[in-house]
Amino acid sequence: MGTTDSTAPALGTPSAAEGRVGASVSGTARPGTGARLVRFLPALAAYALLVALLLASDTSVSDVARYTFYVLWGVLLPGTLVFRALRRRPHTLVEDLAFGAVVGLVLELAAWAVLVGLGLQSAATAWPLAVVVPFLAVPRLRRHWFPRGYRRTSTGWNWSVAGIVGLTSAYLYAAVLSRNPIIPDTETTRQYIDLPYLLSLAGNAKNNFPLTFPQAAGEPLHYHWFTFAHMAMTDLVGHIDLPVVQMRLMVPALVALAMVITAVVGHRLSGRAWAGPVAALLVFAVGEFNAVYPNNTPNWTFGAPLVPLMSWASLSLTYSQPLLMALIGVIADVLRGRGDEDASDANEDANGDAGGAARDRAPLLGRGAYVLVALFALASSAAKASSLPVTLAGLAFAGLMVLIGTRRIPWAIVRLGAIVAGAQLFATAVLFKFESYGLEVVPFGNVQKYWADPAHTRTAVTQAVVVAATLIAFLLNHQLRLVGMVPLIWRRRLRLEQSQWFLLGGALAGPAVYLVVNGFNASYFTLAGLPFGVLLSAWGYCEVFERAALPARGKVALAVGTLSFVGLLTYGIYHYAGDWATFALKAVGDAKGTKSYTPLVPALAAAAALAAVAVVVGLLWRAAGRALPGLRRRGGLVLLTGALVAGAPSLLLDVQQSKHVAWDGAWPLPAGQVEAARWVRAHSRPTDVLVTNDHCRSENDWAVPGQNCWNSLSFWLSAYSERSVLVEGWAYSPRLMSEKSASFWDQPLLKLNDDAIHHPTADILRELRDRYHVRYLVADRKPAPESPLLKSLATPVFDNGRVAVYELS
């Protein structure tokens, strides 16, 4: 994480150079080789820790080396060169590398489309030469190999960011990597039910542009599938098995990138170096506020939580986070150039901001920022469908507030909005084909169940209280970590900079969409709004911290107190969550736990208890301040810190939960099925189509003979064979998601498929081979054994007792 050249002062230690943006470092002595290596120690330490954890979770040294090569050659190098060519002046090396890595992800998508579209997958490793060669050959581009003028980030900042990356790696190891084998190795192995489906999309992306729905051969896939193109390129460039990419390498790397780009953007926008690490902590280390343990899927009162899904359950969310954060960063940078710095200076002068001297504004990106906005918007469009609508809403909000405040059309916002809207239109019309995936506008549809009163037993006043309590619970659950924006907005008296209006608009838009659009997937809009909010919250927190001007002992006391508070809260929830819920429900007259609002009571009661403690401590603090002047004007910082970290126990408890409580949605994935699918992959061509009799997943692996097929969630064959299946599990088909149907749309085809296994004839098999290009029949005997006639009509080529494979010749 180290960068080169001049030294930037640490927070709270002003120097003469701090007020200068991009101060020149030409007069500084050039450090020796040893000193330069020391500056890279934080990054090397974070990398070494991740490698150690990967090796401890049975990842081979060869795969780690190949992935390192892929990241450096296939993502970081081309992306950094292009980013340097687009930005006007350098700021820090870590910024160039972080933004460069995200640009590399975007360039990779274009390379994938060309390579797969032309059938040139074997040349994938060489694609970065399309960037490297021009940057070597063109004199004006050559200078971007060794740019000058970097500012050096402080040692404390480097180690802080490295520590956050190390924290994410340790969490992933404890909660995910050490708990899940790369490939199922027993007949009782269980895996989160979505993972085989996601793996099947990555396998499809290796051979198809655009992607098709692999569980129904030839069916188009109207979905945000850029994540799986990224996984395919990781395989093609690095020559790494897709299950290793999915279960070990991809998630830790993308989460680390998300933390670093968050730290960089937080620094760039606020002009306060420490706003970056604080924002990164709020994204990852602080989760949803609740008083429940274990907090499994049924207890997700307001939709999806961020950290567990970023970990492994939602690969598209993990992939989209660095893209969205980079998009936010470049849009806000353009807006920062529209008079924001002058407005910021005026605000801070008017408010007597003691921390003004600590501001370290990065140089503006320049005209290339618009190109970066276009790149990041296009990549975000089909990385996660929730990203761009929230970004557009943030821009619209900023435009409205600037128009009201200045009575002038903010043309920069209009131009940015046009770029983002164009990317959204492209995704909606071309990639998604206007599919809604079951989302529909139903105001408060996701939360009204908590105030439902179908028997009309409540008075109007009581019902109003329940409605208000539900909305307060929602804000506490997802938005408590954003409370740092309150003092920032308050001190500026709503005279915000354009970039701040944009961040506030995005932070408001995410939860607003969740409250207006019905469906579980609407919670991803809430998660898309969080990056906007945490940047503004960290910005506000750093201003409060600067005004407090704590001495060294005060900073240590605050850190120790914060850790102690988090530890006590974690201990209390872990050991007494059940007792607390019982007490809280009795206190509100719901001892039987049968009210519509029952799931919200423990968290609301916990918030009330913590608020009461805060009031008592505040009164004592004020009284003590008369005798101890050092406490005066610093109580607000302590209160704000406590509020921001109140959700931190969720991360620690998630690790503990993974050790003792099975994750809801982890279903059997027997090794016998995977073995057969991987045999087919090794003995087939990408164009071959498969037929199987297994369309459903069973929670007990078909322990009950003749069990009905009711969920159509079988994806294992397409996942591990990397081939399309004529009809496998169709539950996640875009066609059915939009039609809200459970039945396969082509019943004659489904009958033909199943008859090939259970009632085969020569004519059926001939039709499958000649018309549908089927090569292998894969029969899973657990749901139902194949017909004895099949051996005489097709060639048996594989049999492990559970799964038999027959070839059509």
PDB file of N, CA, C and O in Angstrom, residues 38 42 62 69 76 227 258 349-350 357 370 425 456 501 549 570 584 592 690 733 804:
ATOM      1  N   VAL A  38      10.609  -0.670   2.605  1.00  0.00           N
ATOM      2  CA  VAL A  38       9.881  -0.537   3.868  1.00  0.00           C
ATOM      3  C   VAL A  38       8.485   0.025   3.619  1.00  0.00           C
ATOM      4  O   VAL A  38       7.516  -0.370   4.270  1.00  0.00           O
ATOM      5  N   PRO A  42       3.481  -2.810   4.346  1.00  0.00           N
ATOM      6  CA  PRO A  42       2.062  -3.054   4.648  1.00  0.00           C
ATOM      7  C   PRO A  42       1.366  -3.878   3.566  1.00  0.00           C
ATOM      8  O   PRO A  42       0.647  -4.836   3.877  1.00  0.00           O
ATOM      9  N   SER A  62       0.541 -23.594  -6.681  1.00  0.00           N
ATOM     10  CA  SER A  62       0.460 -23.322  -8.113  1.00  0.00           C
ATOM     11  C   SER A  62      -0.719 -22.407  -8.433  1.00  0.00           C
ATOM     12  O   SER A  62      -0.583 -21.457  -9.216  1.00  0.00           O
ATOM     13  N   PHE A  69      -0.169 -14.037 -10.949  1.00  0.00           N
ATOM     14  CA  PHE A  69       0.210 -13.656 -12.309  1.00  0.00           C
ATOM     15  C   PHE A  69      -0.973 -13.045 -13.046  1.00  0.00           C
ATOM     16  O   PHE A  69      -0.842 -12.008 -13.713  1.00  0.00           O
ATOM     17  N   LEU A  76      -4.059  -5.606 -13.365  1.00  0.00           N
ATOM     18  CA  LEU A  76      -3.404  -4.425 -12.804  1.00  0.00           C
ATOM     19  C   LEU A  76      -2.564  -3.670 -13.837  1.00  0.00           C
ATOM     20  O   LEU A  76      -2.648  -2.434 -13.929  1.00  0.00           O
ATOM     21  N   THR A 227     -20.102 -10.512 -13.922  1.00  0.00           N
ATOM     22  CA  THR A 227     -19.304 -11.222 -12.919  1.00  0.00           C
ATOM     23  C   THR A 227     -18.744 -12.509 -13.484  1.00  0.00           C
ATOM     24  O   THR A 227     -17.586 -12.878 -13.227  1.00  0.00           O
ATOM     25  N   ALA A 258     -12.091  -3.802  -3.027  1.00  0.00           N
ATOM     26  CA  ALA A 258     -13.170  -2.912  -2.589  1.00  0.00           C
ATOM     27  C   ALA A 258     -12.743  -2.081  -1.383  1.00  0.00           C
ATOM     28  O   ALA A 258     -13.056  -0.887  -1.286  1.00  0.00           O
ATOM     29  N   ASP A 349     -14.325  27.911   6.889  1.00  0.00           N
ATOM     30  CA  ASP A 349     -13.967  29.182   7.495  1.00  0.00           C
ATOM     31  C   ASP A 349     -15.130  29.732   8.321  1.00  0.00           C
ATOM     32  O   ASP A 349     -14.943  30.228   9.432  1.00  0.00           O
ATOM     33  N   ALA A 350     -16.343  29.619   7.764  1.00  0.00           N
ATOM     34  CA  ALA A 350     -17.505  30.136   8.468  1.00  0.00           C
ATOM     35  C   ALA A 350     -17.784  29.364   9.744  1.00  0.00           C
ATOM     36  O   ALA A 350     -18.232  29.919  10.747  1.00  0.00           O
ATOM     37  N   ALA A 357      -6.915  22.642   8.437  1.00  0.00           N
ATOM     38  CA  ALA A 357      -5.525  22.534   8.026  1.00  0.00           C
ATOM     39  C   ALA A 357      -5.139  21.131   7.643  1.00  0.00           C
ATOM     40  O   ALA A 357      -4.134  20.923   6.977  1.00  0.00           O
ATOM     41  N   TYR A 370     -14.486  11.931 -17.439  1.00  0.00           N
ATOM     42  CA  TYR A 370     -15.719  11.574 -18.142  1.00  0.00           C
ATOM     43  C   TYR A 370     -15.580  10.219 -18.837  1.00  0.00           C
ATOM     44  O   TYR A 370     -16.543   9.440 -18.893  1.00  0.00           O
ATOM     45  N   LEU A 425     -29.668   2.470 -19.915  1.00  0.00           N
ATOM     46  CA  LEU A 425     -30.541   2.119 -21.040  1.00  0.00           C
ATOM     47  C   LEU A 425     -29.962   0.948 -21.817  1.00  0.00           C
ATOM     48  O   LEU A 425     -30.693   0.031 -22.222  1.00  0.00           O
ATOM     49  N   HIS A 456     -57.866  -5.640  12.575  1.00  0.00           N
ATOM     50  CA  HIS A 456     -58.164  -4.266  13.010  1.00  0.00           C
ATOM     51  C   HIS A 456     -58.370  -4.180  14.528  1.00  0.00           C
ATOM     52  O   HIS A 456     -59.349  -3.605  15.019  1.00  0.00           O
ATOM     53  N   TRP A 501     -23.890  16.594  -2.072  1.00  0.00           N
ATOM     54  CA  TRP A 501     -25.295  16.376  -2.446  1.00  0.00           C
ATOM     55  C   TRP A 501     -25.442  15.048  -3.197  1.00  0.00           C
ATOM     56  O   TRP A 501     -26.421  14.312  -2.981  1.00  0.00           O
ATOM     57  N   ALA A 549      -9.773  17.427  18.608  1.00  0.00           N
ATOM     58  CA  ALA A 549      -8.341  17.653  18.844  1.00  0.00           C
ATOM     59  C   ALA A 549      -7.842  16.853  20.044  1.00  0.00           C
ATOM     60  O   ALA A 549      -7.256  17.396  20.982  1.00  0.00           O
ATOM     61  N   THR A 570     -20.807  -7.661  21.763  1.00  0.00           N
ATOM     62  CA  THR A 570     -20.727  -8.969  21.108  1.00  0.00           C
ATOM     63  C   THR A 570     -20.957 -10.085  22.118  1.00  0.00           C
ATOM     64  O   THR A 570     -21.721 -11.032  21.851  1.00  0.00           O
ATOM     65  N   ALA A 584     -37.698  -8.621  26.240  1.00  0.00           N
ATOM     66  CA  ALA A 584     -38.229  -7.507  25.455  1.00  0.00           C
ATOM     67  C   ALA A 584     -39.666  -7.769  25.007  1.00  0.00           C
ATOM     68  O   ALA A 584     -40.512  -6.864  25.041  1.00  0.00           O
ATOM     69  N   LYS A 592     -45.999 -14.245  23.902  1.00  0.00           N
ATOM     70  CA  LYS A 592     -46.095 -15.430  23.037  1.00  0.00           C
ATOM     71  C   LYS A 592     -45.388 -15.227  21.693  1.00  0.00           C
ATOM     72  O   LYS A 592     -45.250 -16.184  20.922  1.00  0.00           O
ATOM     73  N   LEU A 690     -26.006 -31.835 -22.920  1.00  0.00           N
ATOM     74  CA  LEU A 690     -26.229 -32.972 -22.032  1.00  0.00           C
ATOM     75  C   LEU A 690     -27.708 -33.118 -21.729  1.00  0.00           C
ATOM     76  O   LEU A 690     -28.481 -32.158 -21.801  1.00  0.00           O
ATOM     77  N   SER A 733     -34.503 -19.285 -14.192  1.00  0.00           N
ATOM     78  CA  SER A 733     -34.623 -18.797 -15.557  1.00  0.00           C
ATOM     79  C   SER A 733     -35.261 -17.413 -15.574  1.00  0.00           C
ATOM     80  O   SER A 733     -36.276 -17.177 -14.915  1.00  0.00           O
ATOM     81  N   ALA A 804     -24.519 -42.505 -13.698  1.00  0.00           N
ATOM     82  CA  ALA A 804     -24.076 -43.218 -14.891  1.00  0.00           C
ATOM     83  C   ALA A 804     -24.151 -42.278 -16.089  1.00  0.00           C
ATOM     84  O   ALA A 804     -25.085 -41.474 -16.205  1.00  0.00           O
TER      85      ALA A 804
END
